[in-house]
XYZ file of C-alpha atoms in Angstrom:
136
model
C -0.734 -1.964 -0.823
C -2.980 -2.248 -3.839
C -6.653 -0.784 -3.250
C -9.098 -3.446 -2.894
C -6.998 -6.294 -2.130
C -7.257 -8.472 0.773
C -4.067 -7.276 2.121
C -5.520 -3.729 1.810
C -8.498 -4.382 3.433
C -6.914 -6.407 6.329
C -4.742 -3.205 6.669
C -7.623 -0.498 6.866
C -9.859 -3.034 9.096
C -6.679 -2.996 11.419
C -6.158 0.537 10.978
C -9.643 1.564 11.913
C -9.785 -0.572 15.179
C -6.721 1.467 16.511
C -8.673 4.641 16.195
C -9.524 5.646 19.816
C -12.824 7.147 18.909
C -14.210 4.167 16.603
C -16.514 3.145 19.165
C -18.392 6.555 19.203
C -18.196 7.159 15.717
C -19.970 3.276 15.103
C -22.465 4.299 17.726
C -25.975 4.404 16.478
C -25.086 2.879 13.224
C -26.176 -0.294 11.704
C -23.990 -3.234 12.834
C -22.909 -3.778 9.035
C -22.163 -2.435 5.777
C -20.501 -3.313 2.103
C -18.806 -1.250 -0.523
C -18.763 -1.550 -4.079
C -16.046 -0.431 -6.372
C -17.702 -0.362 -9.856
C -15.943 -1.179 -12.763
C -14.282 1.094 -15.169
C -12.777 -0.108 -17.943
C -9.932 -0.341 -18.520
C -8.426 0.599 -15.182
C -10.777 -1.089 -12.814
C -12.573 -4.071 -15.200
C -15.049 -5.962 -12.654
C -17.110 -4.615 -10.089
C -15.281 -5.383 -6.563
C -17.400 -5.378 -3.126
C -16.537 -5.444 0.683
C -18.225 -6.437 3.610
C -17.638 -5.156 7.115
C -19.367 -5.907 10.501
C -19.369 -4.014 13.886
C -19.751 -5.003 17.214
C -18.648 -3.800 20.378
C -17.266 -0.636 18.818
C -14.719 -2.525 16.657
C -14.841 -3.924 13.087
C -14.895 -7.735 14.079
C -15.277 -9.069 10.478
C -14.412 -7.821 7.576
C -13.892 -9.604 3.584
C -13.967 -9.347 0.033
C -16.786 -11.018 -1.490
C -16.384 -13.406 -4.118
C -19.430 -12.186 -6.055
C -20.849 -8.626 -5.342
C -24.243 -10.407 -5.748
C -23.751 -11.893 -2.375
C -24.369 -8.544 -0.890
C -28.257 -9.270 -1.556
C -28.228 -12.315 0.961
C -26.184 -10.438 3.724
C -28.781 -7.401 3.912
C -26.134 -5.009 5.222
C -27.537 -1.868 7.069
C -25.481 0.153 4.310
C -24.571 -0.239 0.967
C -22.336 2.364 -0.355
C -21.502 2.060 -4.252
C -19.115 4.203 -6.389
C -17.217 4.190 -9.635
C -13.323 3.326 -9.108
C -12.647 6.813 -10.467
C -14.944 8.232 -7.614
C -13.487 6.229 -4.740
C -10.103 7.232 -6.065
C -10.931 11.095 -5.617
C -12.604 10.139 -2.400
C -9.059 9.027 -0.875
C -7.507 11.979 -2.172
C -9.937 14.774 -0.910
C -13.182 14.833 -2.584
C -15.989 15.693 -0.347
C -18.118 12.743 0.060
C -21.165 14.929 0.562
C -20.677 16.451 -2.557
C -19.837 13.088 -4.141
C -23.254 11.705 -2.568
C -25.154 14.851 -3.737
C -24.020 14.796 -7.029
C -25.000 10.806 -7.425
C -21.524 9.820 -8.181
C -21.583 7.930 -4.543
C -24.926 5.770 -3.914
C -25.794 5.109 -0.324
C -28.438 2.550 0.623
C -29.677 2.736 4.413
C -30.313 5.198 7.268
C -28.548 8.550 5.547
C -29.897 10.443 8.665
C -27.767 8.487 10.551
C -25.272 8.881 8.504
C -25.167 12.208 8.830
C -25.343 12.803 12.375
C -21.965 10.670 12.613
C -20.260 12.773 9.630
C -18.315 14.811 12.548
C -16.468 11.514 12.668
C -14.953 11.257 9.521
C -11.803 12.043 10.692
C -11.516 8.447 12.247
C -11.836 7.269 8.802
C -9.462 9.503 7.477
C -6.878 8.815 10.133
C -7.112 5.131 9.448
C -6.709 5.276 5.509
C -4.214 7.608 5.993
C -2.317 5.169 8.071
C -2.508 2.748 4.929
C -0.152 2.901 2.166
C -2.370 2.909 -0.653
C -1.398 2.176 -4.342
C -4.383 2.730 -7.152
C -4.012 1.045 -10.551
């Protein structure tokens, strides 16, 4: 599935919801987040944003946003932004903490809560590994 497509987002959300430790991973975090893949021409020509909301230990809502500026109206607890190439690197094993420290990944929200949950990275990694991802 093509990275960033509606089909891919649906598959990732379903894979996350199949992870037995998802509820523990989400405990103590805000209820929602937005993710922005910033353009890198010519490969990724425009910013693309997705939104996800969790409740009762599951991802209960997810969608691509028609306009990345819609994030301003949603006011999610977290917003994670990075250029396309950085996202691709994260999927291929780049350490997200190092990417954040270097400024390639920018996170808005309660960073302390995210750091406390970093031991649950395997939950996200397992879900992403379950989805065949094709990068442009």
